[in-house]
Short mmCIF file of C-alpha atoms in Angstrom, two decimals:
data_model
loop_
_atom_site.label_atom_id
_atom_site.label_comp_id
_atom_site.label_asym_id
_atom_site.label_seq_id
_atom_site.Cartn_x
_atom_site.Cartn_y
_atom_site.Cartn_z
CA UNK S 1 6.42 -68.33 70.63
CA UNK S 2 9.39 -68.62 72.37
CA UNK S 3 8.30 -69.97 76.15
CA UNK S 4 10.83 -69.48 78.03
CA UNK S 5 10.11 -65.05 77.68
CA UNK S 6 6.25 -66.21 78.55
CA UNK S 7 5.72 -63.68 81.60
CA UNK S 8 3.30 -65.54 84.63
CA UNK S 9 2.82 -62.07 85.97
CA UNK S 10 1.29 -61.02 82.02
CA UNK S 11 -0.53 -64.48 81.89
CA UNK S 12 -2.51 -63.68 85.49
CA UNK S 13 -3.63 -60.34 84.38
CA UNK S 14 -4.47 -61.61 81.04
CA UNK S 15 -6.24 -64.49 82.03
CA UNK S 16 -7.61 -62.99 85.20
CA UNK S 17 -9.42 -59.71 83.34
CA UNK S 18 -10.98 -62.28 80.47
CA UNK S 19 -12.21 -64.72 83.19
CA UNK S 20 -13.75 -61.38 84.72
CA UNK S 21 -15.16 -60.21 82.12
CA UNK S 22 -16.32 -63.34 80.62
CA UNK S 23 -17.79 -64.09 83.77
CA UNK S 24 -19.62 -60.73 84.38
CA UNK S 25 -20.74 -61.25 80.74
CA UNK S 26 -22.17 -64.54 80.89
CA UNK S 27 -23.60 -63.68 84.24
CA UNK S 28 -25.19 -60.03 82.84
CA UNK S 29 -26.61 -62.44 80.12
CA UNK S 30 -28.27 -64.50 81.89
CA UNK S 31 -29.71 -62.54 84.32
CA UNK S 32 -30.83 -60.02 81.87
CA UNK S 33 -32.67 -63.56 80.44
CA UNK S 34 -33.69 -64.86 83.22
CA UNK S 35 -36.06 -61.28 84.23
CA UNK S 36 -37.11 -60.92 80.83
CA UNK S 37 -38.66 -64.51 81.00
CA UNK S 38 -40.12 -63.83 84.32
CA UNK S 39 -41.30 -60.58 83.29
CA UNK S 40 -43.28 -62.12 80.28
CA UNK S 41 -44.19 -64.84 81.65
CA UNK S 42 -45.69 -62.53 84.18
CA UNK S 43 -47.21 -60.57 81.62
CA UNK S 44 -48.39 -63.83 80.23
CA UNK S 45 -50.42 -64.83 83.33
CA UNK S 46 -51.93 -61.62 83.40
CA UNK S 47 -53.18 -62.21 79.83
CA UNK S 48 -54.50 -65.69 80.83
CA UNK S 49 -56.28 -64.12 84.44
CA UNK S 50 -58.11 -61.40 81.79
CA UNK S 51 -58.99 -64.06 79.44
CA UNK S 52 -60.59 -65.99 81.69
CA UNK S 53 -62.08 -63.28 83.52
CA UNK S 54 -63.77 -62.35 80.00
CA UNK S 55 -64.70 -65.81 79.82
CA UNK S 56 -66.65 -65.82 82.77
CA UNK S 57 -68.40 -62.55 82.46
CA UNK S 58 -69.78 -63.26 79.00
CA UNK S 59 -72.87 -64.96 78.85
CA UNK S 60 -75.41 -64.80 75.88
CA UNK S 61 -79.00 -63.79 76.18
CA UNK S 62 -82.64 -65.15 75.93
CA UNK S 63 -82.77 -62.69 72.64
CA UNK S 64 -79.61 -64.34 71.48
CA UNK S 65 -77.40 -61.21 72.00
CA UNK S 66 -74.37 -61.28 74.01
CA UNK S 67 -73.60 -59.10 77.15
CA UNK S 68 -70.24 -58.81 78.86
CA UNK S 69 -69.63 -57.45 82.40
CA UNK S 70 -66.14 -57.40 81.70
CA UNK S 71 -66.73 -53.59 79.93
CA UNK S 72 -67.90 -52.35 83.61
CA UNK S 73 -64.40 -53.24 84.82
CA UNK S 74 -62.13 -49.85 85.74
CA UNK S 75 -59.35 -50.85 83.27
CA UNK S 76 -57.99 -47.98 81.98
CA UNK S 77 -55.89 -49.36 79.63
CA UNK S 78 -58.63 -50.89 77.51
CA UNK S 79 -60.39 -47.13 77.22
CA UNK S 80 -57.49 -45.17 76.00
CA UNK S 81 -57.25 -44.05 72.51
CA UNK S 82 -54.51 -41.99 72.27
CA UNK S 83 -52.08 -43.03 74.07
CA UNK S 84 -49.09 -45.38 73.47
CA UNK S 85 -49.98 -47.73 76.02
CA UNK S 86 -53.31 -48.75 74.89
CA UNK S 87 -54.69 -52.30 75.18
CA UNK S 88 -57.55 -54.00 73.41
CA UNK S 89 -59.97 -57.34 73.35
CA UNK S 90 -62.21 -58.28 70.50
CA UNK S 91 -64.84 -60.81 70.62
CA UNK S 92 -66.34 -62.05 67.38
CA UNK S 93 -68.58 -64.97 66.88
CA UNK S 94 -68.36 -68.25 64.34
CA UNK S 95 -68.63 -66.49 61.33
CA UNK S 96 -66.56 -63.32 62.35
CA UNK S 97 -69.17 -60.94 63.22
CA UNK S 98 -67.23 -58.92 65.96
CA UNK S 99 -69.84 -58.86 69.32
CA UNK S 100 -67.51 -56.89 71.70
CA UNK S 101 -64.43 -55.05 71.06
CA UNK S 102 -62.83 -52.64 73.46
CA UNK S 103 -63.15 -48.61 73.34
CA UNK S 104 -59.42 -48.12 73.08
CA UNK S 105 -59.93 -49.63 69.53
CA UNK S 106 -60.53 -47.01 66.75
CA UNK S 107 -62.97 -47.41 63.80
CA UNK S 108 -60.33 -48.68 61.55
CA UNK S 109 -58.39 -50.54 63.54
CA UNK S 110 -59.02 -54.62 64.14
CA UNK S 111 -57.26 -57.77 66.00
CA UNK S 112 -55.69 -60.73 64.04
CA UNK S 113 -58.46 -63.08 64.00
CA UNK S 114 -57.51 -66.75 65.29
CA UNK S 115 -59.58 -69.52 65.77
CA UNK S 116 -58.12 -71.81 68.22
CA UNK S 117 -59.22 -75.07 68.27
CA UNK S 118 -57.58 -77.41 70.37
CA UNK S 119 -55.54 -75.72 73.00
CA UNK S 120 -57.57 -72.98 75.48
CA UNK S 121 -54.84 -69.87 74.88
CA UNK S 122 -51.97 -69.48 72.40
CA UNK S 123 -50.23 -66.43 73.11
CA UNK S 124 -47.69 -64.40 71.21
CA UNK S 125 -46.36 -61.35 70.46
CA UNK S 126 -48.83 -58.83 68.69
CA UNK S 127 -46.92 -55.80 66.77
CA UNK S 128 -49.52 -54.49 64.25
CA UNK S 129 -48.99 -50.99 62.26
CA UNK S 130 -50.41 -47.96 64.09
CA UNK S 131 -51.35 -50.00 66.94
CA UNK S 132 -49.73 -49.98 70.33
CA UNK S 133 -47.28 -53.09 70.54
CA UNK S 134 -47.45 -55.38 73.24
CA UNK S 135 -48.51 -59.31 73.84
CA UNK S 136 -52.19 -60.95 72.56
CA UNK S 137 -53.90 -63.96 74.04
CA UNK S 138 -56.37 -65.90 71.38
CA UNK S 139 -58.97 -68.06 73.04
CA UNK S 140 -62.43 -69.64 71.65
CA UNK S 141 -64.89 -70.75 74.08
CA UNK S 142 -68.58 -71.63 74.38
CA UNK S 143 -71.07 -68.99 75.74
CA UNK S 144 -73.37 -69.96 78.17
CA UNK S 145 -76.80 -69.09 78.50
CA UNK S 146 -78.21 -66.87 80.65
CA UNK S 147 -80.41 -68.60 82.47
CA UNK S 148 -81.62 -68.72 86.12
CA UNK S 149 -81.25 -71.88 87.80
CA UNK S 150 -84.55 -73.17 88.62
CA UNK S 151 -83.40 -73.67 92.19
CA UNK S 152 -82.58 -70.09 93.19
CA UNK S 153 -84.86 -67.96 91.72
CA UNK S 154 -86.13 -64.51 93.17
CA UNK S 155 -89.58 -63.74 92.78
CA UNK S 156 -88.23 -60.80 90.66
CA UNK S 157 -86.56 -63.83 88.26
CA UNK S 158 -89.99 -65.84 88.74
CA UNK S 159 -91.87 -62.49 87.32
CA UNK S 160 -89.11 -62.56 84.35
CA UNK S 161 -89.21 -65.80 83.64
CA UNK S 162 -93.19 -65.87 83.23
CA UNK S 163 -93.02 -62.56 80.69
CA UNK S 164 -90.96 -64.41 78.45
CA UNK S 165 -92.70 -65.10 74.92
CA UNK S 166 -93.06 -67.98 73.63
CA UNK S 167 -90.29 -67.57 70.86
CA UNK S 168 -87.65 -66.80 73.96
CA UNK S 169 -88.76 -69.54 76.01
CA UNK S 170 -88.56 -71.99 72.49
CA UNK S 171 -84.88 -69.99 72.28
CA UNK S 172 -84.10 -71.36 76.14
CA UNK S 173 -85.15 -74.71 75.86
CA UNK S 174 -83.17 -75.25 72.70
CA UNK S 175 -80.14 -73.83 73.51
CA UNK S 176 -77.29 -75.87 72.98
CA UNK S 177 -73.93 -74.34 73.88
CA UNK S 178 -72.20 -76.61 72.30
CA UNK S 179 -73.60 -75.95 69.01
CA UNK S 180 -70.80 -74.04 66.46
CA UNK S 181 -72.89 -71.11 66.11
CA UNK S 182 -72.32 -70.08 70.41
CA UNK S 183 -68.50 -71.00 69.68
CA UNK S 184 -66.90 -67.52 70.14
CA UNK S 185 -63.36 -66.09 69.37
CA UNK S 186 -61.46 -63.79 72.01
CA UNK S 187 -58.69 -61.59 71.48
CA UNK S 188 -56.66 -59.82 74.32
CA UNK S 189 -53.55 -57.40 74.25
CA UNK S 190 -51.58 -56.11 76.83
CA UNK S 191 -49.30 -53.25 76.14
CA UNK S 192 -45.70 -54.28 76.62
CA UNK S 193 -44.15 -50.21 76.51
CA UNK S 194 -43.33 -50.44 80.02
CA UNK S 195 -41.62 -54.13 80.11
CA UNK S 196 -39.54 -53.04 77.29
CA UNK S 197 -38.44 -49.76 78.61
CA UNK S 198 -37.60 -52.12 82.19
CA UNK S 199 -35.81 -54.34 80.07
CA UNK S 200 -34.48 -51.34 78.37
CA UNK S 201 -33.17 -49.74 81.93
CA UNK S 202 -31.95 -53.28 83.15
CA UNK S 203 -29.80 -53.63 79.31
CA UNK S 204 -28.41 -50.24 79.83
CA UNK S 205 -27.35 -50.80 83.89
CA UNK S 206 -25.86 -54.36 83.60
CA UNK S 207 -23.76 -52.58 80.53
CA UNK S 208 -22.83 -49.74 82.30
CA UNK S 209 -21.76 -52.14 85.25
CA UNK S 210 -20.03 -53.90 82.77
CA UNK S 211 -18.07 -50.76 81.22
CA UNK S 212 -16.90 -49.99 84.74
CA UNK S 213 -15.85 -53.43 86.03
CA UNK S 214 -13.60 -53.82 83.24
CA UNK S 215 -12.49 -50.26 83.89
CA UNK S 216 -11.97 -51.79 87.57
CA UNK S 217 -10.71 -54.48 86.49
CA UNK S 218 -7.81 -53.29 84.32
CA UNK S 219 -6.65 -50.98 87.16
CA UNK S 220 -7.05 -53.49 90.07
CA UNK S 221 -5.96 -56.98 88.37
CA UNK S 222 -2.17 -55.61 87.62
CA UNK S 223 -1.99 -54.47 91.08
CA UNK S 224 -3.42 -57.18 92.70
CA UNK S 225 -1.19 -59.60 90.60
CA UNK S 226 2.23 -57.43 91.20
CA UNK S 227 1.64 -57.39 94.64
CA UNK S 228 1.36 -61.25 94.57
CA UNK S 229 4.32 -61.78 92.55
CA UNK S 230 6.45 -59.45 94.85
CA UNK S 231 7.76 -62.19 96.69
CA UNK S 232 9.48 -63.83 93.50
CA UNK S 233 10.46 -61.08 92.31
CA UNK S 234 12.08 -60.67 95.86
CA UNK S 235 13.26 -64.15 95.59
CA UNK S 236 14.46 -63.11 92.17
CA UNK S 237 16.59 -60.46 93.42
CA UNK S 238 17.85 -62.13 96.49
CA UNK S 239 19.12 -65.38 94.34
CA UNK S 240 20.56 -62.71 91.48
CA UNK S 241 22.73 -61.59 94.64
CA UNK S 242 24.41 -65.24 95.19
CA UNK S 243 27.49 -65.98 93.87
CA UNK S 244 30.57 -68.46 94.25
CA UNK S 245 31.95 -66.73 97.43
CA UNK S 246 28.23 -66.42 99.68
CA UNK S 247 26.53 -69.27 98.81
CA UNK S 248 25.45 -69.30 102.62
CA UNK S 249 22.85 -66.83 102.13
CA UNK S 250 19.24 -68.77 103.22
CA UNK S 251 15.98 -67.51 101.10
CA UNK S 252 13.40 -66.34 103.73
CA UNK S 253 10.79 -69.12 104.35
CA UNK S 254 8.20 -68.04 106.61
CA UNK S 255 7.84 -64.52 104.72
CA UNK S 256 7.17 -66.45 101.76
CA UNK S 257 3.15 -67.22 100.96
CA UNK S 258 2.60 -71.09 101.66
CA UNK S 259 2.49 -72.10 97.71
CA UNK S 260 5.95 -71.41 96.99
CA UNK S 261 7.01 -72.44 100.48
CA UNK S 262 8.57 -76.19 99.45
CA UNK S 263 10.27 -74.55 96.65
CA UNK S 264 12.32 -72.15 98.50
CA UNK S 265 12.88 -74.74 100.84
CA UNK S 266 14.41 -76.99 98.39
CA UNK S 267 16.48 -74.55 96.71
CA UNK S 268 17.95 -73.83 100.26
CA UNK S 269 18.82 -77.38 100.84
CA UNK S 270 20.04 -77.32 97.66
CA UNK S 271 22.24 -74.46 98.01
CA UNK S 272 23.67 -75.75 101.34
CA UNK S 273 24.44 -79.00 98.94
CA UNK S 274 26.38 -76.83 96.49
CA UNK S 275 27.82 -74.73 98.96
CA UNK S 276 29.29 -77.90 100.80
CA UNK S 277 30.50 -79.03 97.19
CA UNK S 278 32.17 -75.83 96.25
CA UNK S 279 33.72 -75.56 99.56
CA UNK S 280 34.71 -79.05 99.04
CA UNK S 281 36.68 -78.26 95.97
CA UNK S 282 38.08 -75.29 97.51
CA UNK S 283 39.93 -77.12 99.63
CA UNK S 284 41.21 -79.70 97.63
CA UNK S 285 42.72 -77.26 95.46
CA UNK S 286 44.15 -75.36 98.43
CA UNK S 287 45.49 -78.58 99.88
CA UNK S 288 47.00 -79.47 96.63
CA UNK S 289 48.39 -75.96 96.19
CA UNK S 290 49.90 -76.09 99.59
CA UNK S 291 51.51 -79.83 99.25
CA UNK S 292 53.03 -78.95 95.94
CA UNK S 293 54.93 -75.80 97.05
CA UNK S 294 57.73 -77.21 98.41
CA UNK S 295 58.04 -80.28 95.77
CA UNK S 296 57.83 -77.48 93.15
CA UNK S 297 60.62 -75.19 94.74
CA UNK S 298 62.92 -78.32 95.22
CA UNK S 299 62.57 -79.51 91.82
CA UNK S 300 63.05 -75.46 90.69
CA UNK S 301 66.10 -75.46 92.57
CA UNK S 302 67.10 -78.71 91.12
CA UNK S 303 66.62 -77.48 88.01
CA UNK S 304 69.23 -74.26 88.60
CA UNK S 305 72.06 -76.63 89.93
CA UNK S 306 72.33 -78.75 86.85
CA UNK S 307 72.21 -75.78 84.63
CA UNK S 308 74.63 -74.21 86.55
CA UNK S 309 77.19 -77.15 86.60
CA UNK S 310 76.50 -78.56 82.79
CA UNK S 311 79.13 -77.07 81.88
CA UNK S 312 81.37 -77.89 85.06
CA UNK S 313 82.90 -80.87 86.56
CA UNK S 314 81.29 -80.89 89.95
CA UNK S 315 80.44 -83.48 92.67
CA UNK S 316 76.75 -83.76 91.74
CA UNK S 317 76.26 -85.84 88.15
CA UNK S 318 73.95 -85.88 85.31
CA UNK S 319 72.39 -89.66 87.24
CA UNK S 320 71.99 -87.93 90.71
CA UNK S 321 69.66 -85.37 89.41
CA UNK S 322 67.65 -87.42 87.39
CA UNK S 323 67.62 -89.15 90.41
CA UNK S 324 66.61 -86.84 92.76
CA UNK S 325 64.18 -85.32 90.32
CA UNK S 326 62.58 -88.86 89.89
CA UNK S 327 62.13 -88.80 93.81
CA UNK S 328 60.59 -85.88 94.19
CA UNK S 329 58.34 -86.36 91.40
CA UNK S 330 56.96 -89.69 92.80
CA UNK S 331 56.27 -87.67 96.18
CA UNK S 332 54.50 -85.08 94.17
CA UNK S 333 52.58 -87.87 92.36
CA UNK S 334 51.58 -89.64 95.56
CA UNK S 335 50.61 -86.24 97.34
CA UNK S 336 48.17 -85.94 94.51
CA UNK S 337 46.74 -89.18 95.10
CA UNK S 338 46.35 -89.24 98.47
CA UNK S 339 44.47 -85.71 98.52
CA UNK S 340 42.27 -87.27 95.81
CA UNK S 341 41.84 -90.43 97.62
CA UNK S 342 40.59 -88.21 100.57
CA UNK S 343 38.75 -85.65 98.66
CA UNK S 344 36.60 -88.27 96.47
CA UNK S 345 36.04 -90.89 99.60
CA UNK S 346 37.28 -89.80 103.38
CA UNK S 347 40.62 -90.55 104.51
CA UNK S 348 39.26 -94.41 104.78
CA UNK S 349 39.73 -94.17 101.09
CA UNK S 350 43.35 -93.65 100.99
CA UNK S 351 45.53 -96.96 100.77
CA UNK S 352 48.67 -96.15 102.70
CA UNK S 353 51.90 -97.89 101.44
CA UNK S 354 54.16 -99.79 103.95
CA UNK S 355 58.15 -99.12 103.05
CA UNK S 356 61.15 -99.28 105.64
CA UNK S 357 61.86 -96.10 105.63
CA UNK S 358 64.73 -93.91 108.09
CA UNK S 359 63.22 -90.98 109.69
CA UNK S 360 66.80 -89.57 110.47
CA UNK S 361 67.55 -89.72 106.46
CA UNK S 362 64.03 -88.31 105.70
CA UNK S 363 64.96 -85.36 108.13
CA UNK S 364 68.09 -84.87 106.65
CA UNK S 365 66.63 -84.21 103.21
CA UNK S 366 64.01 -81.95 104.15
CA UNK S 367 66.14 -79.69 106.15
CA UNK S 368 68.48 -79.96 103.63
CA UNK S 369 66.42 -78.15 101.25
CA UNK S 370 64.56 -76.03 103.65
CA UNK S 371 68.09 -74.48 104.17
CA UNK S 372 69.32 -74.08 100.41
CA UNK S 373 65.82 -71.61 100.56
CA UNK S 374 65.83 -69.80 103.40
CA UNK S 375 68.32 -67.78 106.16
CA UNK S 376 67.14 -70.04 109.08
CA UNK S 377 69.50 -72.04 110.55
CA UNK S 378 68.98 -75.57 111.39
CA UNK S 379 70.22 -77.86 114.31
CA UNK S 380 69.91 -81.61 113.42
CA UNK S 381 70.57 -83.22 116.75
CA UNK S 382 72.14 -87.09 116.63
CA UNK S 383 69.54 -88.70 113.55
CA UNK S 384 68.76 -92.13 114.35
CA UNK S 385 69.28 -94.24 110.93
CA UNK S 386 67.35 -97.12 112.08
CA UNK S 387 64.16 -98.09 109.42
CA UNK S 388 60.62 -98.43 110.28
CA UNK S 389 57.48 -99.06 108.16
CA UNK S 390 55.73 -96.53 106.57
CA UNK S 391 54.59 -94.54 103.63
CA UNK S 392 57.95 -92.85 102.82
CA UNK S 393 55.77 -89.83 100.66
CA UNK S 394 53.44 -89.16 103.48
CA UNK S 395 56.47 -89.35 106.20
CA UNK S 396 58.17 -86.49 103.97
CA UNK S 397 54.72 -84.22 103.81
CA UNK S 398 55.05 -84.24 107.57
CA UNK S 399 57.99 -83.20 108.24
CA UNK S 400 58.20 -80.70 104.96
CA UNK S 401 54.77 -78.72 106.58
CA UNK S 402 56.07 -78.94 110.03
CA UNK S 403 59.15 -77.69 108.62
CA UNK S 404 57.84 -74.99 106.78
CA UNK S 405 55.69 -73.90 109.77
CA UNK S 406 58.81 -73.40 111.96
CA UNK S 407 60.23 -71.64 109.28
CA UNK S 408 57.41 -69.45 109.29
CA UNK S 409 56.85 -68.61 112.76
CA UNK S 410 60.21 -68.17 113.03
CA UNK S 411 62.46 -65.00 113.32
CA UNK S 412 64.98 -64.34 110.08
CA UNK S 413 68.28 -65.78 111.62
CA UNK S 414 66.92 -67.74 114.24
CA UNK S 415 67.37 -71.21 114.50
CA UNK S 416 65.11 -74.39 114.50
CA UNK S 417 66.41 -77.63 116.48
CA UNK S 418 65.06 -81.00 115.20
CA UNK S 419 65.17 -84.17 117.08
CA UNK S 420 65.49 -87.94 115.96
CA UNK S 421 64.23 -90.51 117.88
CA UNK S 422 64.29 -94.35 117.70
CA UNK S 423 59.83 -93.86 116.28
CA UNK S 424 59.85 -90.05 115.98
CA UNK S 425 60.77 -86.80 115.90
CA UNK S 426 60.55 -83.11 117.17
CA UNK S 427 61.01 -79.76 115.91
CA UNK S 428 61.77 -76.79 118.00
CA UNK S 429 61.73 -73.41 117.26
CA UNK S 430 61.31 -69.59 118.94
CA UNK S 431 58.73 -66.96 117.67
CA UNK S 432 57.46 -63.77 118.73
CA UNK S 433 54.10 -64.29 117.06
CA UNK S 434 52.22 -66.63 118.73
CA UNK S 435 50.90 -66.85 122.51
CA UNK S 436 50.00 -69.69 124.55
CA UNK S 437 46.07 -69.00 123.82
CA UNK S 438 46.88 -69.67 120.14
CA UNK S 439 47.90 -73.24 120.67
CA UNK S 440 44.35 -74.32 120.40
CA UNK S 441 44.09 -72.95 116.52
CA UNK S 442 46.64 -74.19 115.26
CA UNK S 443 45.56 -76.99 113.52
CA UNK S 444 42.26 -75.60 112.25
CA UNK S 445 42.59 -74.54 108.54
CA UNK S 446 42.66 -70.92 107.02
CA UNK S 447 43.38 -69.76 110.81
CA UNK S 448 46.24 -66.49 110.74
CA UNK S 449 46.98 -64.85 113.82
CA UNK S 450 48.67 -62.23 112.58
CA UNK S 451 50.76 -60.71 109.54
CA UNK S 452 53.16 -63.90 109.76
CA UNK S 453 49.98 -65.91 108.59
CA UNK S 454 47.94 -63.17 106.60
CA UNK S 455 50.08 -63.41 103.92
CA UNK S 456 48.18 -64.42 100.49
CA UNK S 457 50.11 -67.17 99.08
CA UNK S 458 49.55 -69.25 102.43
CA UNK S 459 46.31 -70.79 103.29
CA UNK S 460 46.94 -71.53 107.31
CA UNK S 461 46.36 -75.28 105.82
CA UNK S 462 50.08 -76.80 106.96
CA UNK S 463 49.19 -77.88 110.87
CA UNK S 464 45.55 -78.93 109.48
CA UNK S 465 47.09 -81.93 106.60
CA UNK S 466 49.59 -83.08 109.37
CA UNK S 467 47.20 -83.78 111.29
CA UNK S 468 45.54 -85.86 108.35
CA UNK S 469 48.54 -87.39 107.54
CA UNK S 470 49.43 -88.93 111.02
CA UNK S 471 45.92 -90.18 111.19
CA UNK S 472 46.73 -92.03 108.29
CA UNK S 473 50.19 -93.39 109.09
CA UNK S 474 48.17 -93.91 112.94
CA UNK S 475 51.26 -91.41 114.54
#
């Protein structure tokens, strides 16, 4: 089986409707056990109260016959003898010579004989042919003698006693209960037709109840289950929504049921994480794209001079624009770095080279390119030559984004005024774009005022690095 298609939503119903089942089942079982023993054992008792009633109403007389008084009891069950829920009692004597039996009892029709020696009642279930089925009690006991106690006698009794002949009184005075010949064998049934048609009745509700809970329980369990799954199915859909570009959608927490709660909350935290890493790279690539413009277009340009004068004899040689190619290569190069520096480990990370370098000659090559490019005219005032330390690549990104900022804000054939001082330098320019209120945004990144800045191979990312940069060089 292949786990990862296992469905949770299939497993709950599945394993929800067994457990119910198996449950009701087991529990149907048991209690369908549990009233059939107490219903027997019930019956049971009954048998026991009836033998022992028997017992004491059986007493054997001076003639040596037996008499019973348990015949003058109103049981109906014991007279019927046609009906289906007859009962019946036998008593027979030591050599199986039957002294009482019941009227229900036909002719034909006798008790399993049992002598029980031993144990007072076995009992057990009695199913003979013809006969109504049911439960039978086997007891033996010793009959006593009917005889008055001496010490509560009537005169009625004293009249008795004195008409007795002399082979009864012998019969009293010898009588020995104990003797195997009073030992006497007792069999009782009880008809069980209406236990088994209760236990019958009981069977056939519990299975009924049965049939409809799983009927219940197949329409109810899916439900029950989809409606508990809803919220991942929700969370499903929401996170099947995300992409690259809104990453800073938040799953609902509180909505959520308590269980899955932590998860959601994690995967938020860990979306903000990715978010913040995406971003991240985002603009490192737009900061490199944006450094690397101008580097690209000079070394383009370069590129179109020396194929134009190959074949000429011009001013500029072969060595210059190897040269100059070299230079701006190494700027490129250390751009690169110092983005990475500051995109793997802060701008703490970035080691920042110390060169004498001339901001006047710096200027001069910028603008000197910035005007090859474009129709703005530039107005270099005096350039101061004199050298200070710095890091000659990061000196040029300045003033190339500055640069290309006035050029942008600019209107075509306007001009832009740069300044050299003896640590510094200012650029000047007019534009109809921005107002004073705008000052404030101008170094965050991706901010466009207007058309100028909306344009889609500019990020709004020029103002932003500068100000990187002369946090680095500490200007």
């Amino acid at each position: 089986m292949n786990k990862s298609r296992v469905s949770i939503q299939r497993h709950l119903v599945v394993y929800l409707t067994t457990t119910t089942i198996v449950l009701f089942g087991l529990s149907a079982l048991g209690l369908y056990f549990y009233m059939r023993h107490a219903f027997y054992e019930q019956l049971d008792g009954n048998l026991e109260h009836l033998a022992e009633e028997f017992i004491s109403e059986t007493e054997r007389r001076i003639d040596g016959g037996v008499e019973c008084e348990f015949e003058e009891l109103d049981l109906e069950s014991f007279r019927k003898k046609d009906s289906g829920k007859r009962a019946y009692y036998e008593l027979i004597d030591h050599r199986g010579k039957v002294l009482i039996r019941s009227a229900s009892l036909a002719a034909d029709e006798k008790l399993p004989r049992r002598r029980v020696s031993g144990e007072r009642f076995i009992i057990e279930p009695f199913n003979a042919p013809g006969m109504a089925p049911g439960r039978i009690i086997f007891a033996s006991f010793s009959i006593e003698l009917d005889d008055d106690d001496d010490d509560d006698l009537d005169p009625g009794d004293l009249a008795e006693m004195a008409a007795r002949t002399p082979s009864e009184k012998a019969y009293v005075d010898s009588y020995d209960k104990e003797d195997p010949k009073n030992i006497t064998f007792l069999a009782i049934t009880e008809n069980t037709s209406d236990l088994k048609r209760t236990l019958f009745m009981l069977a056939l509700g519990l299975s009924v109840t049965g049939m409809v809970l799983v009927g219940v329980t197949l329409l109810l369990v899916p439900k029950i289950v989809r409606n508990a799954c809803r919220p991942m199915l929700e969370i499903a859909k929401l996170t099947g929504q995300m992409g690259a570009d809104n990453l800073d959608v938040q799953l609902p927490v509180m909505e959520m049921p308590i269980e899955i709660r932590p998860i959601i909350v994690k995967f938020n935290q860990f979306i903000e994480r990715l978010d913040a890493s995406i971003q991240k790279e985002r603009r490192f690539s737009r900061n490199l794209a944006h450094e690397l413009r101008t580097p690209v277009t000079e070394i383009r340009s370069l590129m179109e001079v020396a194929a134009d004068t190959s074949d000429k004899d011009t001013a500029i040689t072969s060595q210059e624009i190897y040269h100059q190619g070299a230079m701006i290569s190494q700027r490129m190069s250390r751009i690169i770095e110092v983005l990475s520096a500051i995109h793997q480990g802060g701008e703490q990370a970035v080691l920042v080279a110390s060169v004498p370098q001339s901001i006047g000659l710096a200027l001069e090559r910028s603008i000197a390119v910035f005007a090859s490019q474009t129709q703005t005219r530039f107005n270099l005032g005096e350039s101061n030559y004199e050298k200070i330390v710095i890091d000659p690549e990061l000196l040029r990104a300045v003033i190339d984004n500055l640069l290309m900022n006035a050029v942008v804000h600019s209107p075509d054939n306007s001009q832009i005024s740069v300044f050299c001082h003896a640590d510094g330098f200012s650029i000047v320019n007019t534009t109809t774009d921005l107002e004073q209120a705008d000052l404030a945004f101008l170094k965050e990144p991706f901010w466009q005022q207007d058309a100028a800045r909306s344009d889609p191979d500019r990020f709004g990312l020029g103002l932003t690095l500068v100000a990187v940069y002369l946090r680095l060089l500490n200007g």
